[in-house]
Coordinates of C-alpha atoms in Angstrom, one line a residue:
X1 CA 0.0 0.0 0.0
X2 CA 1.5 3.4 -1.2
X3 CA 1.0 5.8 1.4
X4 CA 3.8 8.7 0.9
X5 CA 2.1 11.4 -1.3
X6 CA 5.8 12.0 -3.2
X7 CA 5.7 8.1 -3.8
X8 CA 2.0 8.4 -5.2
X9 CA 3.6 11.6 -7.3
X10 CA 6.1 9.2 -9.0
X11 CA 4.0 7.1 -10.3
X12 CA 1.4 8.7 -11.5
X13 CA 4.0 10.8 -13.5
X14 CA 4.9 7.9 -15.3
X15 CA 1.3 6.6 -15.5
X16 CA 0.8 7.7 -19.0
X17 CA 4.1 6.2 -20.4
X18 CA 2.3 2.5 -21.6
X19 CA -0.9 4.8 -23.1
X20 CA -1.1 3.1 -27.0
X21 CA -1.6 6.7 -28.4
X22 CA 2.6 6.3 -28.2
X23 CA 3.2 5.1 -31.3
X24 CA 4.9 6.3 -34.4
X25 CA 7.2 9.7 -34.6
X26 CA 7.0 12.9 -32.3
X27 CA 5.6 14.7 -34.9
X28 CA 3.5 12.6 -36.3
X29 CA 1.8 12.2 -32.6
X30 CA 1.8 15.7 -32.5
X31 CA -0.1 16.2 -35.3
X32 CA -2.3 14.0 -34.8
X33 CA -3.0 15.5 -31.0
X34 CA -3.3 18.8 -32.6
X35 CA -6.6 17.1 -35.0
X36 CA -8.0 15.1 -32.0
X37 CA -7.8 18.8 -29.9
X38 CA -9.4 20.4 -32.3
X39 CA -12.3 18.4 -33.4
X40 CA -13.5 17.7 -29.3
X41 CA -13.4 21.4 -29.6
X42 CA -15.8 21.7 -32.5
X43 CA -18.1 19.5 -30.7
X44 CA -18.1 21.3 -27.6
X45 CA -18.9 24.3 -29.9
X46 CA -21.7 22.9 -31.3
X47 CA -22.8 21.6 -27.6
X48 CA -22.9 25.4 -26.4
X49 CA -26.3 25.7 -28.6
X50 CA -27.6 23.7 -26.0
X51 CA -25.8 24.1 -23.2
X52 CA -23.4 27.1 -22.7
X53 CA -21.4 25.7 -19.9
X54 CA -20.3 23.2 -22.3
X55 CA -17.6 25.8 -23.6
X56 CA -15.7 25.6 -20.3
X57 CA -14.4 22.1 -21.2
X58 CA -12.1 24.0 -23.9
X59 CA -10.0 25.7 -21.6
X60 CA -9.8 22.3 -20.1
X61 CA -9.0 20.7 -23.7
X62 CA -6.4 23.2 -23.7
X63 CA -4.6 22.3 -20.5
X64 CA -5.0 18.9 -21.6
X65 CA -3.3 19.2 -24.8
X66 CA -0.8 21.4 -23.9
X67 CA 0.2 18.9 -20.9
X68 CA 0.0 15.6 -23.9
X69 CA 2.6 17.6 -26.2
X70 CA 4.7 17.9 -23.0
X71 CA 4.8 14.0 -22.8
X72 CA 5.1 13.7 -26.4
X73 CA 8.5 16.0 -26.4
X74 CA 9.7 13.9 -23.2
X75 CA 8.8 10.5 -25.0
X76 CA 11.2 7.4 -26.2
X77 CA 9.5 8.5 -29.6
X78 CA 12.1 8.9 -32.1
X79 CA 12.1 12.4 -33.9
X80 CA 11.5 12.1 -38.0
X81 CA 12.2 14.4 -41.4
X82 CA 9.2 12.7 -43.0
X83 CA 6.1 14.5 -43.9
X84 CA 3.0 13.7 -41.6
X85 CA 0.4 12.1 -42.8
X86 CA -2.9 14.2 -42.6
X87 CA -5.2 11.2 -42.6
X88 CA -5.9 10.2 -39.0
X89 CA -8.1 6.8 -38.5
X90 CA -11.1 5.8 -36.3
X91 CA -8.8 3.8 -33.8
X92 CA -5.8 6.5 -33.9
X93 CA -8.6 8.9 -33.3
X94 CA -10.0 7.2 -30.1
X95 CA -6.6 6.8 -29.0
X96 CA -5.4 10.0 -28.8
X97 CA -9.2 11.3 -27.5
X98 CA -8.0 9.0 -24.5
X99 CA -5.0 10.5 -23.6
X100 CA -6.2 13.9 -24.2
X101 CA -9.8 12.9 -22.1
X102 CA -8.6 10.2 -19.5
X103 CA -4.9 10.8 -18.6
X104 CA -3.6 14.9 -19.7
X105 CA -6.6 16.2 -18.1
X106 CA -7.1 14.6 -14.8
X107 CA -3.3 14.4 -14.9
X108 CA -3.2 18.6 -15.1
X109 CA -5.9 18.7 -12.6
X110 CA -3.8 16.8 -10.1
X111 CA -1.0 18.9 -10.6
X112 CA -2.1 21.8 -9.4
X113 CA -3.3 20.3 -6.2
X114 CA 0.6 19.1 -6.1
X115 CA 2.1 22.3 -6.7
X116 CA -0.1 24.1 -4.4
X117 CA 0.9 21.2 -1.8
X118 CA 4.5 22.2 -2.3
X119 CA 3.9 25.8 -2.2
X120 CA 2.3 25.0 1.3
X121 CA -0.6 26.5 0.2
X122 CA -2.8 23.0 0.6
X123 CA -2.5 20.1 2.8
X124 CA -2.3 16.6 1.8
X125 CA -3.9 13.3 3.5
X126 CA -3.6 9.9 2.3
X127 CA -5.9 7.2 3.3
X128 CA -5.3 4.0 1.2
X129 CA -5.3 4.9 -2.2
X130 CA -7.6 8.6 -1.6
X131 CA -5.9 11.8 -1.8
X132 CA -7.4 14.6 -0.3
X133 CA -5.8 18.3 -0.5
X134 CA -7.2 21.1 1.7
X135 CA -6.4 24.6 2.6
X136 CA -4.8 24.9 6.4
X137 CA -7.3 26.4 9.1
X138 CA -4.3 29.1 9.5
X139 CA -4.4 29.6 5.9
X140 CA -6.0 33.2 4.2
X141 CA -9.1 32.9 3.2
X142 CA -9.1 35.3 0.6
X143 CA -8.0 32.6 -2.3
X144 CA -11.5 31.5 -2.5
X145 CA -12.0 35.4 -3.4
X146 CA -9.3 35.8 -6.2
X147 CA -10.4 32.5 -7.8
X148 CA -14.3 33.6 -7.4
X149 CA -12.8 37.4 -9.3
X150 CA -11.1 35.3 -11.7
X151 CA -13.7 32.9 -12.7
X152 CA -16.1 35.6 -13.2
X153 CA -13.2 37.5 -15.5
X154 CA -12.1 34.7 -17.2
X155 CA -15.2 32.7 -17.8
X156 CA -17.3 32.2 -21.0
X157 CA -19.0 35.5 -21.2
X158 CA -16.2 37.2 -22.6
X159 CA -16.1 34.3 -25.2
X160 CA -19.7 34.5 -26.2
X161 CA -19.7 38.0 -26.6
X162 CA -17.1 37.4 -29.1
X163 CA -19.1 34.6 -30.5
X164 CA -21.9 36.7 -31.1
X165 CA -24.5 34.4 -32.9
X166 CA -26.0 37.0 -35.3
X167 CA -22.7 38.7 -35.9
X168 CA -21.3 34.5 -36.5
X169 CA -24.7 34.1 -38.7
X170 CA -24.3 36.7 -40.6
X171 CA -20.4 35.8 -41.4
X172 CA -21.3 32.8 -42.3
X173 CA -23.9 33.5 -44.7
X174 CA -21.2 35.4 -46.8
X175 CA -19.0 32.1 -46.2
X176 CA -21.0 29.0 -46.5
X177 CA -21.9 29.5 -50.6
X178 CA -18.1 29.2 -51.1
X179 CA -16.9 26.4 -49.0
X180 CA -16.4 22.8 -51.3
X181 CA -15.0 19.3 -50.5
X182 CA -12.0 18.8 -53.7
X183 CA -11.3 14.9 -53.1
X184 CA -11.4 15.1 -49.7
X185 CA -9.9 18.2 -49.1
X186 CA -11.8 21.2 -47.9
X187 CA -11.8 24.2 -49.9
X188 CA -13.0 27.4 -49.4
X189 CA -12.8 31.5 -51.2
X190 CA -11.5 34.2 -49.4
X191 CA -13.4 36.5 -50.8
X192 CA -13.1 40.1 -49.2
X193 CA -16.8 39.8 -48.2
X194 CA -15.8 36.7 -46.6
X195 CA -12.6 38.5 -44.9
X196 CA -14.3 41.7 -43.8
X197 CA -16.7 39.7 -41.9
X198 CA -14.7 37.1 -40.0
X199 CA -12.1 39.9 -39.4
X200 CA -14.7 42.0 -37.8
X201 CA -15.0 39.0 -34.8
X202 CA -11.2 38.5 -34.9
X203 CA -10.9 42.1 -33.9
X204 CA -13.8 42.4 -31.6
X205 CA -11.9 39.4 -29.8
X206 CA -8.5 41.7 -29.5
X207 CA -10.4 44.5 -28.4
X208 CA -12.5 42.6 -25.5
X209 CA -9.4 41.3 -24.1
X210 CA -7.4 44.7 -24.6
X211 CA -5.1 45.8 -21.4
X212 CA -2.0 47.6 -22.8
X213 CA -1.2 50.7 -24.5
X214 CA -1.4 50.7 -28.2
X215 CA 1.7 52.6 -28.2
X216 CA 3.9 49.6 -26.8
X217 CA 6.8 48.2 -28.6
X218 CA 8.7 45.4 -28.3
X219 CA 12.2 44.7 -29.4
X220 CA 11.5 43.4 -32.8
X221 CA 8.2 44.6 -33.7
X222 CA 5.3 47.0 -32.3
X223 CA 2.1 45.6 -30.4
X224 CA 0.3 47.5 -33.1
X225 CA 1.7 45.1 -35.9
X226 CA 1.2 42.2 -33.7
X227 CA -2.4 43.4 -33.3
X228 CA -2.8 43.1 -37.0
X229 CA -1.1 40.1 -38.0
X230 CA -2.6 38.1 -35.2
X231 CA -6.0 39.3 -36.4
X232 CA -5.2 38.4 -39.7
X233 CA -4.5 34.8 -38.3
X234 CA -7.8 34.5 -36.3
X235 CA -9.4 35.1 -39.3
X236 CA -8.4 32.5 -41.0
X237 CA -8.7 30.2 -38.2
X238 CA -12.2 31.5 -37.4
X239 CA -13.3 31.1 -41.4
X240 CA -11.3 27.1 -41.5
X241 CA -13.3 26.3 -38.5
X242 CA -16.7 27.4 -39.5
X243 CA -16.4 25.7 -43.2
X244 CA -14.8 22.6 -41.6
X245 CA -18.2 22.5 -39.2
X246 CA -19.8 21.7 -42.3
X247 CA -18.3 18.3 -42.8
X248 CA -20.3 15.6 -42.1
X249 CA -18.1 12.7 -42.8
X250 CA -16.2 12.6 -39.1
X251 CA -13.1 11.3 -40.9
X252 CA -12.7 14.0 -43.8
X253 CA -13.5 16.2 -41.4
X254 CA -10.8 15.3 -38.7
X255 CA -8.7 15.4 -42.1
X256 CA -9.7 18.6 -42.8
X257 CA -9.9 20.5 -39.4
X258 CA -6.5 22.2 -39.0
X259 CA -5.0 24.5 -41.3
X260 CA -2.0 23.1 -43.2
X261 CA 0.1 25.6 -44.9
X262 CA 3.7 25.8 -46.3
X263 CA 5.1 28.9 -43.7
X264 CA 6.0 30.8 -46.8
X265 CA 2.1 30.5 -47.9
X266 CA 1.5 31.9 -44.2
X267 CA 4.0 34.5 -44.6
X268 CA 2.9 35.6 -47.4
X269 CA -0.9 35.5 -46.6
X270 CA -0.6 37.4 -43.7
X271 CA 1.6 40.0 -45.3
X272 CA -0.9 40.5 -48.0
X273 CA -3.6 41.3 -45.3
X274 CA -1.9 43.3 -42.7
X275 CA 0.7 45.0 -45.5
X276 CA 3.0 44.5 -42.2
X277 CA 7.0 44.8 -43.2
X278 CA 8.0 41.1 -44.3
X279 CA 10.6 40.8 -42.1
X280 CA 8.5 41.8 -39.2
X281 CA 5.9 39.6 -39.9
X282 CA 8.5 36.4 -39.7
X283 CA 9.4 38.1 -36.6
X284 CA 6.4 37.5 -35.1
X285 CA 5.4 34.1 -36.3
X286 CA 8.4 32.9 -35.3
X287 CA 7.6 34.2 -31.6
X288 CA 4.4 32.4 -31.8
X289 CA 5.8 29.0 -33.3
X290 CA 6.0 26.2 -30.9
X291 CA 8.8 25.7 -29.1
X292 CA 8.5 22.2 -27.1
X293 CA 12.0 22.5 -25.6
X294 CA 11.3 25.4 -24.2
X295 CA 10.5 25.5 -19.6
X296 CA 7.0 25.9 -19.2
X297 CA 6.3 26.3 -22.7
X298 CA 2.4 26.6 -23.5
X299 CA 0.8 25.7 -26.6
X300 CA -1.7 28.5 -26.1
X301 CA 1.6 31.2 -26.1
X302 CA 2.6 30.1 -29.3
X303 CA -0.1 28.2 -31.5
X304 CA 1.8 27.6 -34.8
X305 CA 3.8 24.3 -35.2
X306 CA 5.7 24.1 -37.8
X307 CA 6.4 19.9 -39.0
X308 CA 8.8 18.9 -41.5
X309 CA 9.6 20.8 -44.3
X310 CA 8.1 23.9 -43.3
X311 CA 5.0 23.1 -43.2
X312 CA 2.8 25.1 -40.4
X313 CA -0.2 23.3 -38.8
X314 CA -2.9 25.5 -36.9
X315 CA -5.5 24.4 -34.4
X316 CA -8.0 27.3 -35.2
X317 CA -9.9 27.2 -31.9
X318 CA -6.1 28.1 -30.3
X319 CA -6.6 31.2 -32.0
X320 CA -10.2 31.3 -31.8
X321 CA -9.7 30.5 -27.7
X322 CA -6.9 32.7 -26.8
X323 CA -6.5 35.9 -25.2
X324 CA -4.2 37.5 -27.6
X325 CA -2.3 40.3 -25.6
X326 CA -2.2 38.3 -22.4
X327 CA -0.6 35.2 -24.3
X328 CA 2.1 37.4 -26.2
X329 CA 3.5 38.8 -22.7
X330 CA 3.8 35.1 -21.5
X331 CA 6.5 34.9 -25.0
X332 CA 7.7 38.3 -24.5
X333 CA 8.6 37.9 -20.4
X334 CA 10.5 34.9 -21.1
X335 CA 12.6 36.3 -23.4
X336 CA 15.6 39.0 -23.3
X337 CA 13.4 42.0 -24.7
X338 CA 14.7 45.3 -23.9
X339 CA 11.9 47.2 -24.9
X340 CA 9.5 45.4 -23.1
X341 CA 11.5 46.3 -19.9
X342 CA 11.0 50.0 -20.6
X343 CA 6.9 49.3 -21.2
X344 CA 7.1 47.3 -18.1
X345 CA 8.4 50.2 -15.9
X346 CA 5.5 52.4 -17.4
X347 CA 2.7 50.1 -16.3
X348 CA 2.1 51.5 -12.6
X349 CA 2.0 54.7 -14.3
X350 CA -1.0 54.0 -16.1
X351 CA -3.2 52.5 -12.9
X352 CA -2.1 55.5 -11.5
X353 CA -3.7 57.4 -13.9
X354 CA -7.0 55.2 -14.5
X355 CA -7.3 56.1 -10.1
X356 CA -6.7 59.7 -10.7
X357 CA -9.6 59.9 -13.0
X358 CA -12.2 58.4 -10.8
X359 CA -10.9 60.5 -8.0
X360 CA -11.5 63.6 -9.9
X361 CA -15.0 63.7 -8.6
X362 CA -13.9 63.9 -5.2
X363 CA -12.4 68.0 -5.4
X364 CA -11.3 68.0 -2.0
X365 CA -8.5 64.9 -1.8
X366 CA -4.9 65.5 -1.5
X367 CA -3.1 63.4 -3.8
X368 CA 0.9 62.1 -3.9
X369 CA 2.1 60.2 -6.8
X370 CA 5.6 58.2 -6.5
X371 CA 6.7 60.2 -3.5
X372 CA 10.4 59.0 -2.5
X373 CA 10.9 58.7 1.7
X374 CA 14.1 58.0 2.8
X375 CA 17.1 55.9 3.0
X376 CA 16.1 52.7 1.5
X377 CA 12.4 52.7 2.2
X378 CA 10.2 51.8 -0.7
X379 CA 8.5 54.7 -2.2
X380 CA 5.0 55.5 -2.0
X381 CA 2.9 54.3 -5.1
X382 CA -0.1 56.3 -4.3
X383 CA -1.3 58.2 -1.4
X384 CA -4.6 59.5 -0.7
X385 CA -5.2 62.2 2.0
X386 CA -9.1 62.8 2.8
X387 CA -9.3 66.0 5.2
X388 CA -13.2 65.5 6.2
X389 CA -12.3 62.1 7.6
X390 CA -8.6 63.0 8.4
X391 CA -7.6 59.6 7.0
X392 CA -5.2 58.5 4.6
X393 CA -4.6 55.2 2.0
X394 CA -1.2 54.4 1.0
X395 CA -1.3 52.3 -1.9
X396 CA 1.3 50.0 -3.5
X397 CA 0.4 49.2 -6.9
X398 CA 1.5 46.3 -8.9
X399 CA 0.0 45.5 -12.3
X400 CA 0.2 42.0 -13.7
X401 CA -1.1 40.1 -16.8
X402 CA -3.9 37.2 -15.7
X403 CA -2.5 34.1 -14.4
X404 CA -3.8 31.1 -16.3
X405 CA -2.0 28.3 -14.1
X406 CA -1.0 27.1 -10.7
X407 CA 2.8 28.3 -11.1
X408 CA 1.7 31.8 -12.6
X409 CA -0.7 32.3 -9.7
X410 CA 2.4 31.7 -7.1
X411 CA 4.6 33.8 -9.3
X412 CA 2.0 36.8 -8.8
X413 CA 1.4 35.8 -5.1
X414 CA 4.8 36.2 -4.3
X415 CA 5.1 39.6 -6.3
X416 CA 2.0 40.5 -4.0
X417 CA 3.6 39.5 -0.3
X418 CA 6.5 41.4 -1.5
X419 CA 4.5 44.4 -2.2
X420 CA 2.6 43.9 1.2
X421 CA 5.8 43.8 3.0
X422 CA 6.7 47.2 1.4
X423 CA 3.8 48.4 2.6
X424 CA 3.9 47.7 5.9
X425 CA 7.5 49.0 5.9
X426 CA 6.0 52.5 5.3
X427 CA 3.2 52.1 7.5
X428 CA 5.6 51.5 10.4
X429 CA 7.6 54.5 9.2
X430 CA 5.0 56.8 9.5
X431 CA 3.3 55.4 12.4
X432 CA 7.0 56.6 14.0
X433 CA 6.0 60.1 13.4
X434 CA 2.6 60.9 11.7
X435 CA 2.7 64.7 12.0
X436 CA 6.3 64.7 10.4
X437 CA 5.0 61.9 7.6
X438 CA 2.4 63.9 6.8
X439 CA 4.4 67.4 6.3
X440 CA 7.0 65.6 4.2
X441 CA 4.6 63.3 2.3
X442 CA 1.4 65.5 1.6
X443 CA 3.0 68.7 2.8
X444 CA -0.3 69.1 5.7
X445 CA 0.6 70.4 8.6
X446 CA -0.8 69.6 12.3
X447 CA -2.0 66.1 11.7
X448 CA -0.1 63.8 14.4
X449 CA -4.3 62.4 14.8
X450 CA -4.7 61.6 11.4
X451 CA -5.7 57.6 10.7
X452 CA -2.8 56.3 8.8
X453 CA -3.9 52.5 6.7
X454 CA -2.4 50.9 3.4
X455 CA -3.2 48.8 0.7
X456 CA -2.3 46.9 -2.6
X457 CA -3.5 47.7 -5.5
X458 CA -2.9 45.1 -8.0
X459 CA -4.3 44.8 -11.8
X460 CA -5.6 40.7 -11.8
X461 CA -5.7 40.6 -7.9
X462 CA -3.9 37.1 -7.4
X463 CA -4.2 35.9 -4.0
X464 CA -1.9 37.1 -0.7
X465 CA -1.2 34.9 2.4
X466 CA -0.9 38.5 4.1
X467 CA -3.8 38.3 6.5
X468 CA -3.6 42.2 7.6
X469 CA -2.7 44.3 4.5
X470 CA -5.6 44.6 2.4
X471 CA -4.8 43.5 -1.3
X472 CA -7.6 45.1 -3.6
X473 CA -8.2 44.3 -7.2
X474 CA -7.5 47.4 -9.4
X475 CA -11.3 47.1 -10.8
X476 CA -12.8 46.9 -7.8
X477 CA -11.3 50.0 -6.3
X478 CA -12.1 52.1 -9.6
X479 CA -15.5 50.8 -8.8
X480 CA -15.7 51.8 -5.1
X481 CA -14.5 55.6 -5.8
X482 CA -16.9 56.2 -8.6
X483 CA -19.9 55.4 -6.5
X484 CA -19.0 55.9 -2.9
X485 CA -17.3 58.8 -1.0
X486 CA -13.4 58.5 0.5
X487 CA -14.6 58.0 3.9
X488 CA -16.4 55.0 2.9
X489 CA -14.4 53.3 0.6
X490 CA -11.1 53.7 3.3
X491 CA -13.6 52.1 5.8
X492 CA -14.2 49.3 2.9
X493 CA -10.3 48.9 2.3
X494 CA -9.7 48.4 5.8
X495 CA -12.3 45.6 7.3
X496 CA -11.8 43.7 4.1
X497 CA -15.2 44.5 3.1
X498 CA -14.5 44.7 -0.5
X499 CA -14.5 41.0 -1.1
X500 CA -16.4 39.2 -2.9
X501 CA -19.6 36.7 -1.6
X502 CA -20.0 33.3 -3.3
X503 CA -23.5 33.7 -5.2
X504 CA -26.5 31.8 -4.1
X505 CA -26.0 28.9 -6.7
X506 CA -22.0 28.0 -5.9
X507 CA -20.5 25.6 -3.6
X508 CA -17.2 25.1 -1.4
X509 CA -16.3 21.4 -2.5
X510 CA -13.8 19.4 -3.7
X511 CA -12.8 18.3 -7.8
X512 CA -12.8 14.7 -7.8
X513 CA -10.3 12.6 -10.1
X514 CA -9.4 9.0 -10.6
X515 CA -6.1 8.6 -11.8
X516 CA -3.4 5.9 -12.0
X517 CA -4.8 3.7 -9.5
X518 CA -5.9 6.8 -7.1
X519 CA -8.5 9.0 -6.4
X520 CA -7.6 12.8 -5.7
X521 CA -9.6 15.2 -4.3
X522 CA -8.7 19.3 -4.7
X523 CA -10.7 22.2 -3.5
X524 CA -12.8 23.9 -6.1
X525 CA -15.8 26.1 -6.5
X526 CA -19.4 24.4 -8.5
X527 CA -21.9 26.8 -10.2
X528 CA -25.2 26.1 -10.6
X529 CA -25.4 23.4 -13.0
X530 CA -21.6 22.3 -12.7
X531 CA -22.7 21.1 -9.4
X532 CA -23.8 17.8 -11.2

């Protein structure tokens, strides 16, 4: 009986290794993962006419795949020049749905219970073969909050109002009259009817997800030509999955539902459409091409694999699924982009400003901005003096992109305990002296009564083990100001108050997965109907 949790680790690590979806090369496998993906997809697509919440199982296809490739790259598979073969059986079919359906996703599940366990964020019981993580009574509450914010951010409404069905309707009106089958190969006109439509969802998509300046620039090209040649990409991928819908023979379609181009055709398509520099737009296909060696490499970062001899294959619903701005920072961060670094140090800059316009409507504030103290005390982000209450908010801001794993989230908690320890660096400063803090800091004089608290301010609010410094989402706090007056929103801040309640319909429970011979149970929120 196994009853070590790092021994029950080790084997279900291996667990996938005898799967019969190993066969053949890498890239063949690959390839062939990439089809399976993309068809379960298309079905989960066509499920969401009758069931909405059926589009949350492909950000779970998307973990899935993204953790088979990972196996595939660190397989006994031998690697091959020959080209694939775009014909994928019945049985090869089922094979690969396995792995991506019965082993990569509860497998991804499970890690994250394990890398919250080593994080000491969860604890871990084992009784015969059950596994059951939980949060410590000492730990902070609050995650329950941030994943609660983060569901409701990054859940399917942003995706159907992309996929508006009249604007999708009316796209494919223009489409459907010039999709044909050509021997088993689907063909369809580009027309620029056709274009003009499917780039008007493409762009919609950008905009919807849209957090940086337009002005950024990165090393080798500007966010504004990655804006349009990822556009230009999406709508393709949003016109080859709409006409391959239209197959009904399930094995011409599976044939049929990536794209499968030469990269020069690629190149040169997207050039033709964006009238982007040629160089430029290699420059940014190439960031977005697959690169399995890569640590922590993501499918969903970089959606075009390129097989041998060139030859790009595209999983339209990557492009179709993603969150385009969010995905190309994941690229850009782990590279050596000197640019980026610059836009980076600008980002605070900008909360700053989107707070300073809400507090506009209160006249009578006293505001600091980046206000140095001394020796090697952190500065202050943000400080807010109200006189009618005589209290003041000291805000540390930090702005991050949205974490869409376990080791992103702990990335962004530790960035936020940092800036909580900053914080309360300054509060005990000023606590020293608060009539000589406020003279230097706000330039007030007489105010050794004044109620001194602090904050973080964070952009995609990721969760704090902090119990005492109040850690507020950036969209929340724009939200208090504009509707409630200083005095209340510092009252808000302080008790915590701004948190958010778990609606009527969800419930505290636990994800259940069999796995490897085991059963693992991890904390999670149900809604409504998931609670089935």
């Amino acid at each position: 009986m196994v009853s070590d949790i790092r021994d029950i680790e080790k084997i279900i690590d291996v667990f996938h290794e005898k799967h019969p979806a190993f066969t053949g090369t890498k890239q063949q496998m690959v390839y062939d993962l990439l089809v399976t993906f993309e068809d379960l997809c298309s079905l989960a697509i066509m499920g969401s006419i009758l069931n909405p919440f059926s589009l949350r199982k492909i950000t779970d296809y998307m973990d899935a795949l993204n953790q088979a490739l990972n196996w595939v790259h660190n397989s006994s598979l031998s690697s091959s020049e020959e080209p694939i073969n775009s014909r994928i059986e019945e049985s090869r079919y089922e094979n690969c749905a396995s792995l991506i359906n019965d082993y990569a996703l509860p497998y991804s599940v499970i890690c994250s219970g394990y890398i919250s366990y080593s994080r000491k964020r969860l604890i871990a019981s084992v009784v015969e073969n059950n596994v059951t993580f939980d949060f410590p009574a000492s730990g902070n509450e609050s995650a329950w909050n941030d994943i609660l914010r983060e569901t409701s951010q990054m859940g399917i409404e942003g995706f159907m109002e992309v996929m508006n069905p009249v604007k999708i309707s009316s796209a494919y009106e223009k489409l459907k009259e010039r999709i044909s089958i050509q021997d088993e190969d689907l063909c369809y006109e580009l027309t620029g009817e056709v274009i003009d439509a499917f780039s008007e969802i493409a762009s919609k998509q950008w905009e919807v997800t849209k957090t940086l300046p337009s002005s950024w620039k990165f090393d080798l090209f500007s966010l504004e030509e990655y804006r349009k040649v990822w556009i230009a990409l999406a709508t393709l991928s949003y016109i080859h999955l709409f006409s391959s819908l239209t197959i009904r023979d399930a094995l011409v379609r599976l044939k049929n539902n990536t794209i499968i181009q030469p990269m020069d055709n690629i190149i040169s398509y997207v050039e033709s459409m964006t009238n982007v520099d040629k160089k430029i737009v290699k420059n940014i296909l190439e960031y977005i091409t697959y690169e399995p060696e890569k640590k922590n490499v993501d499918i969903m970062y970089q959606p075009i694999v390129v097989m041998p001899g060139s030859i790009a294959v595209i999983a339209p619903i990557l492009f179709v699924g993603s969150q385009p701005e969010r995905n190309l920072l994941s690229v850009v961060s782990s590279k050596t982009d000197f640019e980026h670094s610059k836009e980076v140090n600008d980002l605070e800059n900008l909360m700053v400003e989107e707070i300073e316009e809400i507090l506009q409507k209160h006249s009578n504030l006293v505001i600091v901005k980046h206000r140095n103290l001394e020796g090697r005390l952190p500065d202050i982000d943000l400080g807010i003096y109200d006189p009618d209450s005589n209290a003041v908010l000291l805000c540390e801001l930090k702005w991050f992109m949205a974490a869409d794993s376990s080791r992103e989230v702990y990335a962004r908690e530790d960035d936020i305990t940092h800036g909580c320890e900053q914080s309360s660096q300054i509060m005990a400063y000023a606590m020293k002296d608060k009539k000589a803090f406020m003279k230097k800091v706000f330039e007030v004089d007489a105010c050794d009564d004044v109620d001194l608290f602090c904050c973080v301010v964070a952009r995609h609010n990721i969760r704090t083990q902090n119990k005492y410094v109040p850690v507020i989402d950036l969209k929340k706090l724009k939200e208090l100001f504009s509707c409630k007056s200083p005095c209340s929103v510092f009252y808000i801040i302080r008790n915590h108050e701004y948190e958010e309640s778990l609606p009527e319909d969800a419930l505290i429970t636990y994800q259940t997965v069999t796995y490897g011979g085991f059963t693992f149970k991890i904390p999670a929120i149900a809604f409504g109907s998931m609670k089935k």
